[in-house]
Short mmCIF file of C-alpha atoms and ligand atoms in Angstrom, two decimals:
data_model
loop_
_atom_site.label_atom_id
_atom_site.label_comp_id
_atom_site.label_asym_id
_atom_site.label_seq_id
_atom_site.Cartn_x
_atom_site.Cartn_y
_atom_site.Cartn_z
CA UNK A 12 -19.36 0.29 -13.51
CA UNK A 13 -17.13 -2.44 -12.02
CA UNK A 14 -15.28 -2.66 -15.34
CA UNK A 15 -14.43 1.06 -15.30
CA UNK A 16 -13.38 0.87 -11.65
CA UNK A 17 -11.15 -2.16 -12.27
CA UNK A 18 -9.53 -0.56 -15.33
CA UNK A 19 -8.76 2.55 -13.28
CA UNK A 20 -7.41 0.35 -10.45
CA UNK A 21 -5.13 -1.49 -12.92
CA UNK A 22 -3.90 1.84 -14.31
CA UNK A 23 -3.08 3.01 -10.78
CA UNK A 24 -1.24 -0.22 -9.87
CA UNK A 25 0.61 -0.52 -13.19
CA UNK A 26 1.85 3.06 -12.76
CA UNK A 27 3.04 2.18 -9.23
CA UNK A 28 5.75 -0.50 -9.40
CA UNK A 29 7.20 0.85 -6.11
CA UNK A 30 6.00 2.94 -3.15
CA UNK A 31 7.85 5.95 -4.63
CA UNK A 32 5.83 5.67 -7.82
CA UNK A 33 2.54 5.23 -5.92
CA UNK A 34 3.20 8.50 -4.09
CA UNK A 35 4.04 10.25 -7.38
CA UNK A 36 0.74 9.04 -8.89
CA UNK A 37 -1.23 10.23 -5.84
CA UNK A 38 0.59 13.57 -5.90
CA UNK A 39 -0.41 14.05 -9.53
CA UNK A 40 -4.07 13.30 -8.75
CA UNK A 41 -4.07 15.63 -5.75
CA UNK A 42 -2.38 18.45 -7.72
CA UNK A 43 -5.04 18.07 -10.43
CA UNK A 44 -7.77 18.30 -7.79
CA UNK A 45 -6.28 21.58 -6.51
CA UNK A 46 -4.51 20.28 -3.37
CA UNK A 47 -1.37 22.10 -2.19
CA UNK A 48 1.80 20.36 -1.08
CA UNK A 49 3.13 21.28 2.38
CA UNK A 50 6.75 20.72 3.36
CA UNK A 51 7.56 19.42 6.83
CA UNK A 52 10.50 21.82 7.04
CA UNK A 53 8.41 24.93 6.40
CA UNK A 54 5.60 26.76 8.22
CA UNK A 55 2.08 25.69 7.25
CA UNK A 56 -0.63 28.24 6.45
CA UNK A 57 -3.93 26.41 6.49
CA UNK A 58 -7.23 27.91 5.43
CA UNK A 59 -10.80 26.62 5.85
CA UNK A 60 -11.90 24.96 2.62
CA UNK A 61 -8.28 24.21 1.64
CA UNK A 62 -6.95 20.80 0.57
CA UNK A 63 -3.34 19.87 1.41
CA UNK A 64 -0.90 16.99 1.38
CA UNK A 65 2.49 16.21 2.86
CA UNK A 66 5.02 13.62 1.67
CA UNK A 67 7.74 11.95 3.72
CA UNK A 68 10.73 10.19 2.13
CA UNK A 69 8.98 10.27 -1.25
CA UNK A 70 7.21 7.04 -0.23
CA UNK A 71 4.55 7.99 2.38
CA UNK A 72 1.79 10.57 1.93
CA UNK A 73 -0.92 12.19 4.05
CA UNK A 74 -3.65 14.28 2.38
CA UNK A 75 -6.37 16.21 4.24
CA UNK A 76 -9.07 18.82 3.72
CA UNK A 77 -9.98 21.61 6.13
CA UNK A 78 -13.78 21.89 6.39
CA UNK A 79 -15.37 25.30 5.81
CA UNK A 80 -17.59 24.84 8.86
CA UNK A 81 -17.15 23.51 12.41
CA UNK A 82 -15.72 20.01 12.73
CA UNK A 83 -15.38 17.47 15.51
CA UNK A 84 -12.52 15.10 14.88
CA UNK A 85 -10.48 13.31 12.21
CA UNK A 86 -11.81 10.56 9.95
CA UNK A 87 -8.65 8.70 8.88
CA UNK A 88 -8.16 5.86 6.42
CA UNK A 89 -4.61 4.47 6.70
CA UNK A 90 -3.17 2.00 4.18
CA UNK A 91 0.30 1.09 2.87
CA UNK A 92 1.93 1.42 -0.53
CA UNK A 93 4.84 -1.03 -0.23
CA UNK A 94 4.63 -4.68 -1.34
CA UNK A 95 6.93 -7.69 -0.98
CA UNK A 96 9.61 -7.72 -3.68
CA UNK A 97 13.33 -8.22 -4.25
CA UNK A 98 15.59 -5.23 -3.61
CA UNK A 99 18.71 -4.79 -5.75
CA UNK A 100 21.88 -4.79 -3.63
CA UNK A 101 24.79 -2.42 -4.14
CA UNK A 102 27.40 -3.69 -6.66
CA UNK A 103 24.77 -6.03 -8.10
CA UNK A 104 26.51 -7.70 -11.05
CA UNK A 105 27.59 -11.24 -10.26
CA UNK A 106 29.31 -13.29 -12.97
CA UNK A 107 28.65 -17.03 -13.32
CA UNK A 108 30.54 -18.43 -16.32
CA UNK A 109 29.25 -16.45 -19.28
CA UNK A 110 26.17 -15.30 -17.37
CA UNK A 111 25.72 -12.16 -15.34
CA UNK A 112 23.14 -12.17 -12.55
CA UNK A 113 21.95 -9.36 -10.28
CA UNK A 114 22.50 -9.68 -6.55
CA UNK A 115 19.22 -9.15 -4.65
CA UNK A 116 17.74 -9.58 -1.18
CA UNK A 117 14.14 -10.03 -0.17
CA UNK A 118 11.92 -7.16 0.96
CA UNK A 119 9.04 -8.60 3.01
CA UNK A 120 7.72 -12.17 3.07
CA UNK A 121 6.53 -13.85 -0.12
CA UNK A 122 6.05 -17.21 -1.86
CA UNK A 123 9.20 -17.26 -3.99
CA UNK A 124 7.78 -19.55 -6.67
CA UNK A 125 5.48 -16.73 -7.82
CA UNK A 126 8.54 -14.77 -9.01
CA UNK A 127 10.03 -17.55 -11.17
CA UNK A 128 9.91 -17.85 -14.96
CA UNK A 129 8.20 -14.56 -15.71
CA UNK A 130 9.46 -11.30 -17.19
CA UNK A 131 10.58 -8.84 -14.52
CA UNK A 132 12.05 -5.38 -14.60
CA UNK A 133 13.54 -2.78 -12.26
CA UNK A 134 12.11 0.43 -10.77
CA UNK A 135 12.75 2.75 -7.84
CA UNK A 136 14.40 6.09 -7.15
CA UNK A 137 17.86 7.49 -7.76
CA UNK A 138 19.64 10.49 -6.25
CA UNK A 139 21.95 12.68 -8.32
CA UNK A 140 23.77 16.00 -8.18
CA UNK A 141 22.47 19.05 -10.01
CA UNK A 142 24.08 22.43 -9.46
CA UNK A 143 24.86 22.56 -5.75
CA UNK A 144 22.02 20.21 -4.78
CA UNK A 145 21.31 16.52 -4.38
CA UNK A 146 18.02 15.71 -6.08
CA UNK A 147 15.72 12.69 -6.45
CA UNK A 148 14.27 11.20 -9.60
CA UNK A 149 12.05 8.17 -10.12
CA UNK A 150 13.27 5.51 -12.51
CA UNK A 151 11.61 2.60 -14.24
CA UNK A 152 13.04 0.37 -16.94
CA UNK A 153 10.07 0.05 -19.30
CA UNK A 154 10.84 -3.34 -20.78
CA UNK A 155 11.34 -6.97 -19.79
CA UNK A 156 14.84 -6.84 -18.31
CA UNK A 157 15.52 -9.83 -16.05
CA UNK A 158 14.06 -13.25 -15.21
CA UNK A 159 14.60 -15.81 -12.44
CA UNK A 160 14.67 -19.21 -14.20
CA UNK A 161 13.53 -22.28 -12.26
CA UNK A 162 15.44 -25.55 -12.39
CA UNK A 163 14.06 -28.12 -14.86
CA UNK A 164 12.18 -31.02 -13.28
CA UNK A 165 14.56 -33.48 -15.01
CA UNK A 166 17.38 -32.38 -12.71
CA UNK A 167 15.18 -31.54 -9.73
CA UNK A 168 12.82 -34.52 -9.51
CA UNK A 169 11.66 -33.66 -5.99
CA UNK A 170 10.39 -30.20 -6.94
CA UNK A 171 6.69 -31.13 -6.75
CA UNK A 172 7.08 -32.57 -3.26
CA UNK A 173 7.66 -29.13 -1.75
CA UNK A 174 9.47 -25.99 -2.78
CA UNK A 175 12.16 -24.46 -0.67
CA UNK A 176 15.04 -22.29 -1.78
CA UNK A 177 17.59 -19.74 -0.67
CA UNK A 178 17.56 -16.23 -2.07
CA UNK A 179 21.33 -15.89 -2.39
CA UNK A 180 21.76 -19.19 -4.25
CA UNK A 181 18.58 -19.74 -6.20
CA UNK A 182 16.75 -16.46 -6.73
CA UNK A 183 19.27 -14.14 -8.35
CA UNK A 184 17.74 -12.92 -11.62
CA UNK A 185 19.58 -13.48 -14.90
CA UNK A 186 20.57 -10.11 -16.34
CA UNK A 187 22.79 -10.75 -19.37
CA UNK A 188 25.94 -12.30 -20.80
CA UNK A 189 29.49 -11.07 -20.26
CA UNK A 190 28.34 -7.73 -18.90
CA UNK A 191 30.98 -5.41 -17.48
CA UNK A 192 30.78 -4.46 -13.78
CA UNK A 193 29.01 -1.10 -13.55
CA UNK A 194 26.89 -1.67 -16.64
CA UNK A 195 23.72 -2.06 -14.56
CA UNK A 196 24.27 1.35 -12.93
CA UNK A 197 24.87 2.77 -16.41
CA UNK A 198 21.62 1.28 -17.66
CA UNK A 199 19.69 2.71 -14.69
CA UNK A 200 21.31 6.13 -15.21
CA UNK A 201 20.29 6.05 -18.86
CA UNK A 202 16.71 5.05 -17.97
CA UNK A 203 16.62 7.97 -15.51
CA UNK A 204 18.00 10.38 -18.14
CA UNK A 205 21.26 10.87 -16.21
CA UNK A 206 24.87 10.65 -17.41
CA UNK A 207 26.85 7.46 -16.76
CA UNK A 208 28.27 7.61 -13.24
CA UNK A 209 25.72 10.23 -12.25
CA UNK A 210 23.88 8.19 -9.60
CA UNK A 211 24.87 9.02 -6.01
CA UNK A 212 22.43 6.65 -4.30
CA UNK A 213 19.46 4.47 -5.17
CA UNK A 214 16.60 2.28 -3.91
CA UNK A 215 15.75 -0.19 -6.68
CA UNK A 216 13.40 -3.16 -6.74
CA UNK A 217 12.32 -5.91 -9.12
CA UNK A 218 8.72 -5.69 -10.27
CA UNK A 219 6.42 -8.10 -12.07
CA UNK A 220 5.66 -6.98 -15.64
CA UNK A 221 2.40 -8.92 -15.97
CA UNK A 222 -0.60 -6.66 -16.61
CA UNK A 223 -3.90 -6.75 -14.74
CA UNK A 224 -6.56 -9.26 -15.84
CA UNK A 225 -10.32 -9.67 -15.35
CA UNK A 226 -11.21 -13.35 -15.62
CA UNK A 227 -13.65 -16.16 -14.63
CA UNK A 228 -16.93 -17.46 -16.13
CA UNK A 229 -18.64 -14.08 -15.67
CA UNK A 230 -15.52 -11.95 -15.19
CA UNK A 231 -15.87 -12.41 -11.41
CA UNK A 232 -12.19 -12.13 -10.56
CA UNK A 233 -9.31 -9.70 -11.02
CA UNK A 234 -5.59 -10.44 -10.79
CA UNK A 235 -2.55 -8.17 -10.72
CA UNK A 236 0.55 -7.70 -8.55
CA UNK A 237 0.52 -5.47 -5.43
CA UNK A 238 -3.26 -5.65 -4.78
CA UNK A 239 -2.06 -5.77 -1.17
CA UNK A 240 -2.24 -2.97 -0.47
CA UNK A 241 -2.64 -0.70 -3.51
CA UNK A 242 -6.28 -1.80 -3.87
CA UNK A 243 -7.02 -0.17 -0.48
CA UNK A 244 -4.76 2.83 -1.24
CA UNK A 245 -6.68 3.43 -4.46
CA UNK A 246 -10.13 3.02 -2.87
CA UNK A 247 -9.18 5.33 0.00
CA UNK A 248 -7.95 8.02 -2.42
CA UNK A 249 -11.10 7.80 -4.56
CA UNK A 250 -13.39 7.92 -1.52
CA UNK A 251 -11.40 10.85 -0.10
CA UNK A 252 -11.58 12.89 -3.31
CA UNK A 253 -15.28 12.15 -3.91
CA UNK A 254 -16.51 12.79 -0.34
CA UNK A 255 -18.60 15.88 0.37
CA UNK A 256 -17.90 18.02 3.42
CA UNK A 257 -19.23 16.63 6.69
CA UNK A 258 -18.61 17.50 10.34
CA UNK A 259 -15.13 15.95 10.42
CA UNK A 260 -11.71 16.51 8.89
CA UNK A 261 -10.96 13.76 6.33
CA UNK A 262 -7.42 12.29 6.22
CA UNK A 263 -6.08 9.96 3.52
CA UNK A 264 -2.92 8.42 5.00
CA UNK A 265 -0.55 6.06 3.19
CA UNK A 266 2.44 4.62 5.03
CA UNK A 267 5.51 2.84 3.63
CA UNK A 268 7.39 -0.17 5.03
CA UNK A 269 4.41 -2.12 6.42
CA UNK A 270 5.91 -5.28 4.93
CA UNK A 271 9.08 -4.94 7.00
CA UNK A 272 7.57 -3.96 10.35
CA UNK A 273 6.64 -0.24 9.94
CA UNK A 274 9.51 0.96 12.19
CA UNK A 275 10.88 3.61 9.83
CA UNK A 276 10.46 7.38 9.64
CA UNK A 277 7.84 6.89 6.90
CA UNK A 278 6.18 3.83 8.48
CA UNK A 279 3.09 3.48 10.69
CA UNK A 280 5.34 3.18 13.75
CA UNK A 281 6.67 6.71 13.20
CA UNK A 282 5.06 9.95 14.44
CA UNK A 283 4.32 11.03 10.83
CA UNK A 284 0.53 10.91 11.26
CA UNK A 285 0.55 12.34 14.80
CA UNK A 286 2.90 15.17 13.74
CA UNK A 287 0.59 16.01 10.84
CA UNK A 288 -2.61 16.00 12.92
CA UNK A 289 -0.95 18.14 15.61
CA UNK A 290 0.24 20.63 13.00
CA UNK A 291 -3.27 20.83 11.54
CA UNK A 292 -4.63 21.76 15.00
CA UNK A 293 -1.79 24.24 15.61
CA UNK A 294 -2.24 25.72 12.12
CA UNK A 295 -5.91 26.34 12.83
CA UNK A 296 -5.08 27.93 16.20
CA UNK A 297 -6.81 25.22 18.21
CA UNK A 298 -6.38 25.50 21.99
CA UNK A 299 -3.63 23.22 23.37
CA UNK A 300 -6.28 20.76 24.51
CA UNK A 301 -7.99 20.90 21.11
CA UNK A 302 -6.00 18.04 19.57
CA UNK A 303 -6.76 15.66 22.44
CA UNK A 304 -10.43 16.62 22.52
CA UNK A 305 -10.75 16.08 18.79
CA UNK A 306 -8.97 12.73 19.05
CA UNK A 307 -11.75 11.44 21.33
CA UNK A 308 -14.16 12.09 18.46
CA UNK A 309 -11.90 10.68 15.76
CA UNK A 310 -11.96 7.31 14.02
CA UNK A 311 -9.27 5.46 12.11
CA UNK A 312 -9.77 2.74 9.56
CA UNK A 313 -6.69 0.60 8.96
CA UNK A 314 -7.30 -0.64 5.42
CA UNK A 315 -5.27 -3.66 4.35
CA UNK A 316 -6.43 -6.70 2.44
CA UNK A 317 -7.74 -9.87 4.09
CA UNK A 318 -7.39 -13.58 3.26
CA UNK A 319 -10.44 -14.81 1.37
CA UNK A 320 -11.69 -18.39 1.63
CA UNK A 321 -9.37 -20.45 -0.59
CA UNK A 322 -11.14 -22.91 -2.94
CA UNK A 323 -8.49 -25.60 -2.40
CA UNK A 324 -7.73 -25.00 1.29
CA UNK A 325 -11.02 -24.36 3.14
CA UNK A 326 -9.54 -26.02 6.26
CA UNK A 327 -7.06 -23.11 6.60
CA UNK A 328 -9.87 -20.62 7.27
CA UNK A 329 -11.77 -19.89 10.46
CA UNK A 330 -14.95 -22.00 10.24
CA UNK A 331 -17.32 -19.04 10.84
CA UNK A 332 -15.40 -15.91 9.72
CA UNK A 333 -14.21 -16.70 6.20
CA UNK A 334 -14.74 -13.78 3.82
CA UNK A 335 -15.56 -14.39 0.18
CA UNK A 336 -14.33 -12.56 -2.90
CA UNK A 337 -17.07 -10.15 -4.07
CA UNK A 338 -18.66 -10.28 -0.59
CA UNK A 339 -17.95 -6.65 0.30
CA UNK A 340 -15.74 -4.97 2.90
CA UNK A 341 -14.12 -7.25 5.49
CA UNK A 342 -13.89 -6.36 9.19
CA UNK A 343 -10.82 -8.11 10.63
CA UNK A 344 -10.75 -9.37 14.23
CA UNK A 345 -8.03 -10.74 16.46
CA UNK A 346 -8.19 -11.32 20.24
CA UNK A 347 -4.50 -10.36 20.49
CA UNK A 348 -5.43 -7.02 18.86
CA UNK A 349 -3.10 -7.66 15.94
CA UNK A 350 -6.22 -6.42 14.16
CA UNK A 351 -7.70 -3.55 16.13
CA UNK A 352 -11.43 -4.05 15.49
CA UNK A 353 -13.39 -4.26 18.74
CA UNK A 354 -17.11 -4.15 19.53
CA UNK A 355 -17.33 -0.34 19.45
CA UNK A 356 -15.35 -0.02 16.22
CA UNK A 357 -17.41 -2.78 14.55
CA UNK A 358 -20.69 -1.12 15.57
CA UNK A 359 -19.62 2.31 14.27
CA UNK A 360 -18.02 1.15 11.03
CA UNK A 361 -20.87 -1.29 10.37
CA UNK A 362 -23.39 1.57 10.60
CA UNK A 363 -21.36 3.65 8.14
CA UNK A 364 -21.28 0.76 5.64
CA UNK A 365 -25.03 0.32 6.06
CA UNK A 366 -25.50 4.00 5.13
CA UNK A 367 -23.41 3.39 2.01
CA UNK A 368 -25.30 0.19 1.10
CA UNK A 369 -22.05 -1.79 1.28
CA UNK A 370 -22.11 -5.41 2.53
CA UNK A 371 -19.80 -6.22 5.44
CA UNK A 372 -18.24 -9.60 6.21
CA UNK A 373 -15.87 -10.73 8.94
CA UNK A 374 -12.42 -12.28 9.12
CA UNK A 375 -10.62 -13.95 11.99
CA UNK A 376 -7.56 -16.19 11.84
CA UNK A 377 -8.06 -19.95 12.19
CA UNK A 378 -7.57 -20.36 15.95
CA UNK A 379 -4.52 -22.60 15.49
CA UNK A 380 -2.82 -20.55 12.75
CA UNK A 381 -1.04 -17.35 13.79
CA UNK A 382 -1.89 -15.37 10.62
CA UNK A 383 -0.71 -11.88 9.82
CA UNK A 384 -0.82 -8.43 11.24
CA UNK A 385 -1.00 -4.92 9.85
CA UNK A 386 -0.50 -1.24 10.57
CA UNK A 387 -3.60 -0.42 12.66
CA UNK A 388 -2.27 -1.58 16.02
CA UNK A 389 1.17 -0.07 15.29
CA UNK A 390 -0.29 3.31 14.36
CA UNK A 391 -2.55 3.22 17.45
CA UNK A 392 0.61 3.62 19.56
CA UNK A 393 1.08 7.04 17.95
CA UNK A 394 -2.52 8.17 17.37
CA UNK A 395 -4.86 6.56 19.89
CA UNK A 396 -8.48 6.71 18.73
CA UNK A 397 -11.19 4.21 17.88
CA UNK A 398 -9.89 2.01 15.08
CA UNK A 399 -11.26 -0.77 12.86
CA UNK A 400 -9.12 -3.06 10.75
CA UNK A 401 -10.72 -3.68 7.40
CA UNK A 402 -9.74 -4.88 3.93
CA UNK A 403 -10.95 -6.67 0.82
CA UNK A 404 -10.84 -10.44 0.47
CA UNK A 405 -8.04 -11.74 -1.72
CA UNK A 406 -6.27 -14.98 -2.64
CA UNK A 407 -2.51 -15.61 -2.88
CA UNK A 408 -1.62 -12.61 -0.72
CA UNK A 409 2.05 -11.57 -1.22
CA UNK A 410 2.34 -13.59 -4.42
CA UNK A 411 3.77 -11.50 -7.26
CA UNK A 412 0.31 -11.86 -8.91
CA UNK A 413 -2.63 -11.67 -6.48
CA UNK A 414 -6.36 -12.30 -6.98
CA UNK A 415 -9.45 -10.47 -5.69
CA UNK A 416 -13.15 -10.01 -6.49
CA UNK A 417 -14.18 -7.81 -9.43
CA UNK A 418 -16.93 -6.08 -7.42
CA UNK A 419 -15.04 -5.31 -4.23
CA UNK A 420 -13.01 -2.21 -5.18
CA UNK A 421 -16.24 -0.32 -5.90
CA UNK A 422 -17.64 -1.45 -2.51
CA UNK A 423 -14.60 -0.07 -0.69
CA UNK A 424 -14.72 3.23 -2.58
CA UNK A 425 -18.37 3.67 -1.51
CA UNK A 426 -17.57 2.72 2.09
CA UNK A 427 -14.56 5.11 2.19
CA UNK A 428 -16.64 7.97 0.75
CA UNK A 429 -19.39 7.45 3.35
CA UNK A 430 -16.75 7.17 6.09
CA UNK A 431 -15.09 10.46 5.09
CA UNK A 432 -18.50 12.20 5.06
CA UNK A 433 -19.29 10.94 8.57
CA UNK A 434 -18.34 12.21 11.99
CA UNK A 435 -18.11 10.00 15.09
CA UNK A 436 -18.67 12.06 18.23
CA UNK A 437 -18.03 10.61 21.67
CA UNK A 438 -21.16 11.81 23.43
CA UNK A 439 -20.76 9.95 26.71
CA UNK A 440 -19.06 6.94 28.26
CA UNK A 441 -19.34 4.17 25.65
CA UNK A 442 -21.75 6.34 23.68
CA UNK A 443 -21.22 7.68 20.19
CA UNK A 444 -23.22 9.97 17.96
CA UNK A 445 -22.86 9.25 14.24
CA UNK A 446 -23.27 12.41 12.16
ZN1 ZN B 527 -0.88 -5.40 3.40
#
């Protein structure tokens, strides 16, 4: 069971080197399952029993299903499909003697060493002209293309005493020898099936070519790039597609740009989710107060991976809330509300996991280490309902090759399915009915 789930997870992640690709993979799955794409610029005709999805910028996606019967509120799982990487700058070729490097800048925060001395390639989207229109196409160079070589220890004797480096000086990937300016654009055009000079604009990133691996004495662990947060995206999609109709409207929401602050039109700080929920209510001819009433009986799960207890750095974890790989779904807490879980959200989500037979563990930052943040509290500014921050325990978060537990993806799929089948009704002050 876990083996099949992990293979399918690897397939999903390997097909998704960028957020654009992740959305294309989800679109394909939703099309196959009979969902219909809605365009933000057109009117929406929604019918009970119908499944729909809407895409913004090609890199964020919201899918939902209209129940046949009466429903109370929205059950939303929100995750993100972007991961830390290096973005290719415009005019990228940079000569250095006989070498040609590519000029890049960082996207998000990451341990740089994890990108050194391994085969990398390039993927993203390009825009081109066809007839009288500007169109978009995904592109991916399907071979080892570039590499960022480290400096040999013989001429960098201090390297094992601490690693620090500057992107502009030390992290430009080696691309070739004596390459003409413009040859990179030509190569990308060819990979995209476009004529030389045909690219009008692009968003291109380096990606790690290393495949997913199941490893450990008993195959306890899995490793692959972009587990944060494609593991949660995948589990949310599976749970969403497998869930049976309940008394709520299920919403699978995937934002872009979490790694750079979420303040973009396709990020959690945008009104993308609120706009979509409002249009669902309008499309179903809800009364003007309907949206707000339904929001009181809605629940959002912000699903983004959590730091597991590290075998070599136990002192970096909170002494009493240190999730383990293979320990089940993690509820994430923070007094500053950087993680949104509070007592009410923990009680409700904990009950849903119990129904699903999924173990729950807890995470809090070490009290003297600031730690991270995620999209739940940002999205709450747009869509204010009960919200829990959850995730799966992982090691080496934001490395180009991350590690998690082999059992945990299946746990999150079960929890997401049970969540989407539930309905959380506010039945009084501080009182909730779980249907
Ligand atoms: Zn994340």
